Amino acid sequence: MKLQWLRTRLRSQVTSRSFSTYPVPSLGNDLPTFQKQCFQPEQPAILPGVFNNLPAMKHWFSPGLNTDYLRKHGGDAFVPLELTQSTPEGPSFRSFHAPLSLFLDWMESPTPSKLYLAQCQLLDLPPLLRADFPTPTLVSQAGRGDIYDTNVWIGHPPTYTPLHRDPNPNLFVQLAGEKVVRLLAPDEGHAVFAGVRARLGKSGDRGAAAFRGEEMMQGGERALLDEVVWGTDGLEARLGAGDGLFIPKGWWHSIKGVGEGVTGSVSFVFVSIEWTANDCR
């Protein structure tokens, strides 16, 4: 009863704020345009088909997951995994580390439970697999050229990443399958997140949304955030293999893997910098 009351109150508050609905602009692989229209003013953009030639798309997926290649060149690597199972009380979630080979075996099995390779740092993988992710020009030349982090995500849909914000700009590239991303501008996203957390008696400060904690993946918080973010109109990007999405620093976002087969993504995280006029000449 309490959860239903919270959902009703939050839906009323969010819809009364008149979420803007407008398409995420699409850009080509043009560095000056990307700098001036997206990177400098911190505005999101879809980059359709720009990353079709990324080696990982050919080596890791064909189009399904190339388990033989990954097992041969990185089966012993220790990687972060998330297990989601259905229970009468709702989704059950836990995270742990295990060899990549365990994940590959799971992906080949017909189990109904979902095992997700989530936020696997490229540095945790062997050099040959890391070489499949050369830094895109838009990342290496848009700003100072520094990379803060690179992470890989693989699983069978549906997959889910809760509403959160990153302290750095992020180029999110879809390698296989399809994902849908909901985006909220910094102030709007914080208002939504803080509203949900406050009604659950939790802190709504910005630091609380920087982590993929278990409370964000199950229970009342997940249900409320999911309904508020996905149950109303909002800024949305739909990505297929080879597409990229620039997520500016501080923009809130939630991501769902949809469709059939396997979904795979990589995020190239920029070092956050202060812009000057010379950066965009």
Short mmCIF file of C-alpha atoms in Angstrom, two decimals:
data_model
loop_
_atom_site.label_atom_id
_atom_site.label_comp_id
_atom_site.label_asym_id
_atom_site.label_seq_id
_atom_site.Cartn_x
_atom_site.Cartn_y
_atom_site.Cartn_z
CA MET A 1 0.00 0.00 0.00
CA LYS A 2 2.77 2.43 0.91
CA LEU A 3 4.64 1.71 -2.34
CA GLN A 4 1.49 2.30 -4.38
CA TRP A 5 0.90 5.62 -2.59
CA LEU A 6 4.46 6.71 -3.34
CA ARG A 7 4.08 5.81 -6.99
CA THR A 8 0.88 7.85 -7.27
CA ARG A 9 2.40 10.89 -5.56
CA LEU A 10 5.59 10.78 -7.63
CA ARG A 11 3.77 10.32 -10.93
CA SER A 12 1.62 13.34 -10.11
CA GLN A 13 4.63 15.48 -9.21
CA VAL A 14 6.73 14.47 -12.20
CA THR A 15 3.99 14.85 -14.81
CA SER A 16 3.06 18.24 -13.41
CA ARG A 17 6.61 19.39 -14.12
CA SER A 18 5.99 18.90 -17.87
CA PHE A 19 8.93 16.81 -18.99
CA SER A 20 10.26 18.04 -22.29
CA THR A 21 10.05 15.58 -25.17
CA TYR A 22 12.43 16.23 -28.03
CA PRO A 23 14.72 14.05 -30.12
CA VAL A 24 18.37 13.68 -29.24
CA PRO A 25 20.18 15.32 -32.18
CA SER A 26 22.20 13.10 -34.50
CA LEU A 27 25.69 14.00 -35.67
CA GLY A 28 28.20 12.47 -38.05
CA ASN A 29 31.83 11.69 -37.40
CA ASP A 30 32.96 15.31 -37.57
CA LEU A 31 35.21 16.47 -34.74
CA PRO A 32 34.71 20.27 -34.97
CA THR A 33 30.93 19.88 -35.09
CA PHE A 34 30.99 17.48 -32.15
CA GLN A 35 33.12 19.90 -30.13
CA LYS A 36 30.99 22.96 -30.84
CA GLN A 37 27.52 21.41 -30.65
CA CYS A 38 28.00 18.76 -27.95
CA PHE A 39 31.24 18.60 -26.01
CA GLN A 40 31.66 22.28 -25.22
CA PRO A 41 28.01 23.16 -24.42
CA GLU A 42 27.51 19.77 -22.68
CA GLN A 43 24.59 18.60 -24.81
CA PRO A 44 23.82 14.94 -25.64
CA ALA A 45 23.95 13.61 -29.20
CA ILE A 46 23.50 10.33 -31.05
CA LEU A 47 26.29 9.33 -33.45
CA PRO A 48 24.59 6.79 -35.75
CA GLY A 49 26.83 4.16 -37.33
CA VAL A 50 30.01 6.05 -36.46
CA PHE A 51 31.58 3.07 -34.66
CA ASN A 52 30.79 0.24 -37.09
CA ASN A 53 34.50 -0.42 -37.59
CA LEU A 54 35.40 -0.81 -33.93
CA PRO A 55 37.39 -4.10 -33.80
CA ALA A 56 35.37 -5.42 -30.85
CA MET A 57 32.23 -5.48 -33.00
CA LYS A 58 33.84 -8.03 -35.32
CA HIS A 59 35.91 -9.98 -32.78
CA TRP A 60 33.52 -10.14 -29.82
CA PHE A 61 30.21 -10.51 -31.71
CA SER A 62 29.33 -12.31 -34.92
CA PRO A 63 26.54 -11.11 -34.38
CA GLY A 64 26.02 -13.31 -31.32
CA LEU A 65 28.60 -13.38 -28.56
CA ASN A 66 31.86 -14.96 -29.80
CA THR A 67 32.44 -17.11 -26.73
CA ASP A 68 35.27 -19.10 -28.34
CA TYR A 69 37.31 -15.95 -28.98
CA LEU A 70 36.71 -14.51 -25.53
CA ARG A 71 37.35 -17.82 -23.76
CA LYS A 72 40.59 -18.35 -25.67
CA HIS A 73 42.01 -14.90 -25.04
CA GLY A 74 40.55 -13.97 -21.65
CA GLY A 75 38.71 -16.84 -20.00
CA ASP A 76 40.76 -16.58 -16.80
CA ALA A 77 40.22 -12.83 -16.34
CA PHE A 78 38.36 -11.94 -13.13
CA VAL A 79 35.35 -9.78 -14.03
CA PRO A 80 32.40 -8.10 -12.24
CA LEU A 81 29.06 -9.87 -12.67
CA GLU A 82 25.49 -9.12 -11.61
CA LEU A 83 22.95 -11.91 -11.05
CA THR A 84 19.25 -11.05 -11.24
CA GLN A 85 16.61 -13.64 -10.40
CA SER A 86 12.83 -13.43 -10.20
CA THR A 87 11.22 -13.98 -6.79
CA PRO A 88 7.64 -13.53 -5.50
CA GLU A 89 8.78 -10.29 -3.84
CA GLY A 90 10.32 -8.92 -7.03
CA PRO A 91 13.78 -9.07 -8.64
CA SER A 92 16.60 -10.43 -6.47
CA PHE A 93 20.00 -8.91 -7.19
CA ARG A 94 23.57 -9.57 -6.12
CA SER A 95 26.99 -8.70 -7.52
CA PHE A 96 30.23 -10.66 -7.39
CA HIS A 97 33.49 -11.30 -9.26
CA ALA A 98 34.26 -14.51 -11.16
CA PRO A 99 36.32 -15.75 -14.12
CA LEU A 100 35.11 -14.58 -17.52
CA SER A 101 34.76 -18.25 -18.50
CA LEU A 102 31.94 -18.67 -15.95
CA PHE A 103 30.04 -15.81 -17.56
CA LEU A 104 30.59 -17.27 -21.04
CA ASP A 105 29.30 -20.68 -19.90
CA TRP A 106 26.24 -18.99 -18.42
CA MET A 107 25.55 -17.09 -21.63
CA GLU A 108 25.49 -20.39 -23.52
CA SER A 109 23.08 -22.04 -21.06
CA PRO A 110 19.24 -21.83 -21.20
CA THR A 111 18.80 -20.61 -17.60
CA PRO A 112 16.04 -18.03 -16.95
CA SER A 113 18.21 -16.10 -14.49
CA LYS A 114 20.10 -13.09 -15.84
CA LEU A 115 23.87 -12.80 -15.46
CA TYR A 116 25.25 -9.46 -16.59
CA LEU A 117 28.84 -8.46 -17.24
CA ALA A 118 28.47 -4.95 -15.83
CA GLN A 119 30.99 -2.13 -15.75
CA CYS A 120 33.97 -4.38 -16.51
CA GLN A 121 37.03 -2.15 -16.67
CA LEU A 122 39.14 -2.64 -19.77
CA LEU A 123 42.25 -2.72 -17.59
CA ASP A 124 40.97 -5.94 -16.00
CA LEU A 125 41.15 -7.73 -19.37
CA PRO A 126 44.20 -9.20 -21.15
CA PRO A 127 46.06 -6.94 -23.63
CA LEU A 128 44.72 -8.70 -26.73
CA LEU A 129 41.11 -8.05 -25.69
CA ARG A 130 41.90 -4.48 -24.68
CA ALA A 131 43.31 -3.89 -28.17
CA ASP A 132 39.80 -4.41 -29.58
CA PHE A 133 38.82 -1.03 -28.09
CA PRO A 134 41.07 1.67 -29.58
CA THR A 135 40.18 5.11 -28.29
CA PRO A 136 37.83 6.83 -30.78
CA THR A 137 39.04 10.08 -32.31
CA LEU A 138 36.07 11.93 -30.83
CA VAL A 139 37.37 10.98 -27.40
CA SER A 140 41.10 11.43 -27.95
CA GLN A 141 40.81 14.80 -29.72
CA ALA A 142 37.64 16.47 -28.46
CA GLY A 143 39.24 17.73 -25.27
CA ARG A 144 42.65 17.16 -23.71
CA GLY A 145 42.88 13.59 -25.02
CA ASP A 146 42.90 11.89 -21.62
CA ILE A 147 40.77 8.83 -20.83
CA TYR A 148 39.42 8.42 -17.31
CA ASP A 149 38.05 4.89 -17.73
CA THR A 150 36.67 2.39 -20.27
CA ASN A 151 34.01 -0.15 -19.28
CA VAL A 152 32.31 -3.05 -21.07
CA TRP A 153 28.74 -4.33 -20.57
CA ILE A 154 27.36 -7.63 -21.97
CA GLY A 155 24.21 -9.64 -21.29
CA HIS A 156 20.94 -11.06 -22.55
CA PRO A 157 18.11 -8.52 -22.57
CA PRO A 158 16.29 -7.29 -20.68
CA THR A 159 19.16 -5.55 -18.88
CA TYR A 160 18.80 -2.54 -16.62
CA THR A 161 20.95 0.30 -15.32
CA PRO A 162 19.19 2.56 -12.79
CA LEU A 163 19.03 6.34 -12.90
CA HIS A 164 22.43 7.80 -12.05
CA ARG A 165 24.87 10.51 -13.07
CA ASP A 166 28.56 10.37 -13.98
CA PRO A 167 31.07 13.02 -12.91
CA ASN A 168 32.75 12.84 -16.33
CA PRO A 169 31.59 13.04 -19.96
CA ASN A 170 30.87 9.62 -21.43
CA LEU A 171 30.81 8.27 -25.00
CA PHE A 172 28.52 5.22 -24.86
CA VAL A 173 28.89 2.87 -27.86
CA GLN A 174 26.55 0.00 -28.69
CA LEU A 175 28.45 -3.09 -29.89
CA ALA A 176 25.60 -5.58 -30.36
CA GLY A 177 21.86 -5.68 -29.88
CA GLU A 178 19.81 -2.68 -28.85
CA LYS A 179 19.59 -0.36 -25.86
CA VAL A 180 17.27 2.48 -24.95
CA VAL A 181 18.54 5.39 -22.86
CA ARG A 182 16.46 7.92 -20.94
CA LEU A 183 18.31 11.19 -20.19
CA LEU A 184 17.58 14.04 -17.79
CA ALA A 185 19.43 17.34 -17.56
CA PRO A 186 21.45 17.77 -14.33
CA ASP A 187 18.93 19.77 -12.28
CA GLU A 188 15.91 17.85 -13.53
CA GLY A 189 17.52 14.48 -12.86
CA HIS A 190 18.58 15.45 -9.36
CA ALA A 191 15.04 16.60 -8.53
CA VAL A 192 13.62 13.24 -9.64
CA PHE A 193 16.26 11.19 -7.84
CA ALA A 194 16.09 13.21 -4.62
CA GLY A 195 12.30 13.05 -4.62
CA VAL A 196 12.28 9.26 -4.79
CA ARG A 197 15.01 8.91 -2.16
CA ALA A 198 13.36 11.36 0.23
CA ARG A 199 10.08 9.45 0.19
CA LEU A 200 11.96 6.29 1.06
CA GLY A 201 13.73 8.03 3.94
CA LYS A 202 17.13 8.01 2.20
CA SER A 203 19.68 10.64 1.28
CA GLY A 204 19.14 12.27 -2.08
CA ASP A 205 22.54 13.92 -2.39
CA ARG A 206 24.35 13.67 -5.70
CA GLY A 207 26.95 11.25 -4.39
CA ALA A 208 24.26 8.66 -3.64
CA ALA A 209 23.57 8.26 -7.37
CA ALA A 210 27.15 7.66 -8.43
CA PHE A 211 27.16 4.00 -7.45
CA ARG A 212 25.34 0.95 -8.79
CA GLY A 213 24.29 -0.27 -5.33
CA GLU A 214 21.93 -3.13 -4.58
CA GLU A 215 19.23 -0.76 -3.26
CA MET A 216 19.08 0.81 -6.74
CA MET A 217 18.66 -2.58 -8.42
CA GLN A 218 15.80 -4.08 -6.40
CA GLY A 219 12.98 -3.24 -4.03
CA GLY A 220 11.06 0.00 -3.64
CA GLU A 221 13.75 2.33 -4.96
CA ARG A 222 14.12 0.47 -8.23
CA ALA A 223 10.35 0.27 -8.73
CA LEU A 224 9.80 3.95 -8.07
CA LEU A 225 12.74 5.20 -10.13
CA ASP A 226 11.76 2.94 -13.00
CA GLU A 227 8.20 4.23 -13.03
CA VAL A 228 9.14 7.89 -12.70
CA VAL A 229 11.88 7.78 -15.34
CA TRP A 230 10.33 5.37 -17.82
CA GLY A 231 6.62 5.85 -17.12
CA THR A 232 6.48 9.43 -18.38
CA ASP A 233 7.60 11.34 -21.45
CA GLY A 234 11.30 12.14 -21.57
CA LEU A 235 14.41 12.56 -23.66
CA GLU A 236 15.18 9.16 -25.18
CA ALA A 237 17.87 7.64 -27.39
CA ARG A 238 17.55 4.24 -29.06
CA LEU A 239 20.88 2.69 -30.03
CA GLY A 240 21.72 -0.17 -32.38
CA ALA A 241 25.07 -1.81 -33.12
CA GLY A 242 27.62 0.77 -34.24
CA ASP A 243 25.75 3.73 -32.77
CA GLY A 244 27.20 6.01 -30.12
CA LEU A 245 25.65 8.35 -27.57
CA PHE A 246 27.47 11.28 -26.01
CA ILE A 247 26.33 11.72 -22.39
CA PRO A 248 27.62 15.02 -21.01
CA LYS A 249 29.05 15.44 -17.53
CA GLY A 250 26.34 15.48 -14.89
CA TRP A 251 23.47 14.34 -17.12
CA TRP A 252 21.34 11.70 -15.43
CA HIS A 253 20.51 8.57 -17.37
CA SER A 254 18.93 5.14 -17.11
CA ILE A 255 19.57 2.38 -19.65
CA LYS A 256 17.63 -0.72 -20.70
CA GLY A 257 18.78 -3.52 -22.97
CA VAL A 258 15.87 -4.59 -25.19
CA GLY A 259 15.10 -7.03 -27.98
CA GLU A 260 16.48 -10.53 -28.48
CA GLY A 261 19.90 -12.18 -28.56
CA VAL A 262 22.77 -10.47 -26.81
CA THR A 263 23.41 -6.82 -26.02
CA GLY A 264 26.91 -5.40 -25.67
CA SER A 265 28.19 -1.89 -24.99
CA VAL A 266 31.33 0.01 -24.12
CA SER A 267 31.65 3.38 -22.43
CA PHE A 268 34.65 5.63 -22.99
CA VAL A 269 34.83 8.06 -20.08
CA PHE A 270 36.58 11.38 -20.71
CA VAL A 271 38.63 13.20 -18.12
CA SER A 272 36.45 16.10 -17.03
CA ILE A 273 37.99 19.46 -17.95
CA GLU A 274 37.18 23.13 -17.87
CA TRP A 275 36.72 24.56 -21.35
CA THR A 276 38.39 27.67 -22.69
CA ALA A 277 37.78 29.47 -25.96
CA ASN A 278 40.90 27.89 -27.46
CA ASP A 279 39.50 24.37 -26.95
CA CYS A 280 36.96 24.74 -29.71
CA ARG A 281 38.83 26.66 -32.40
#
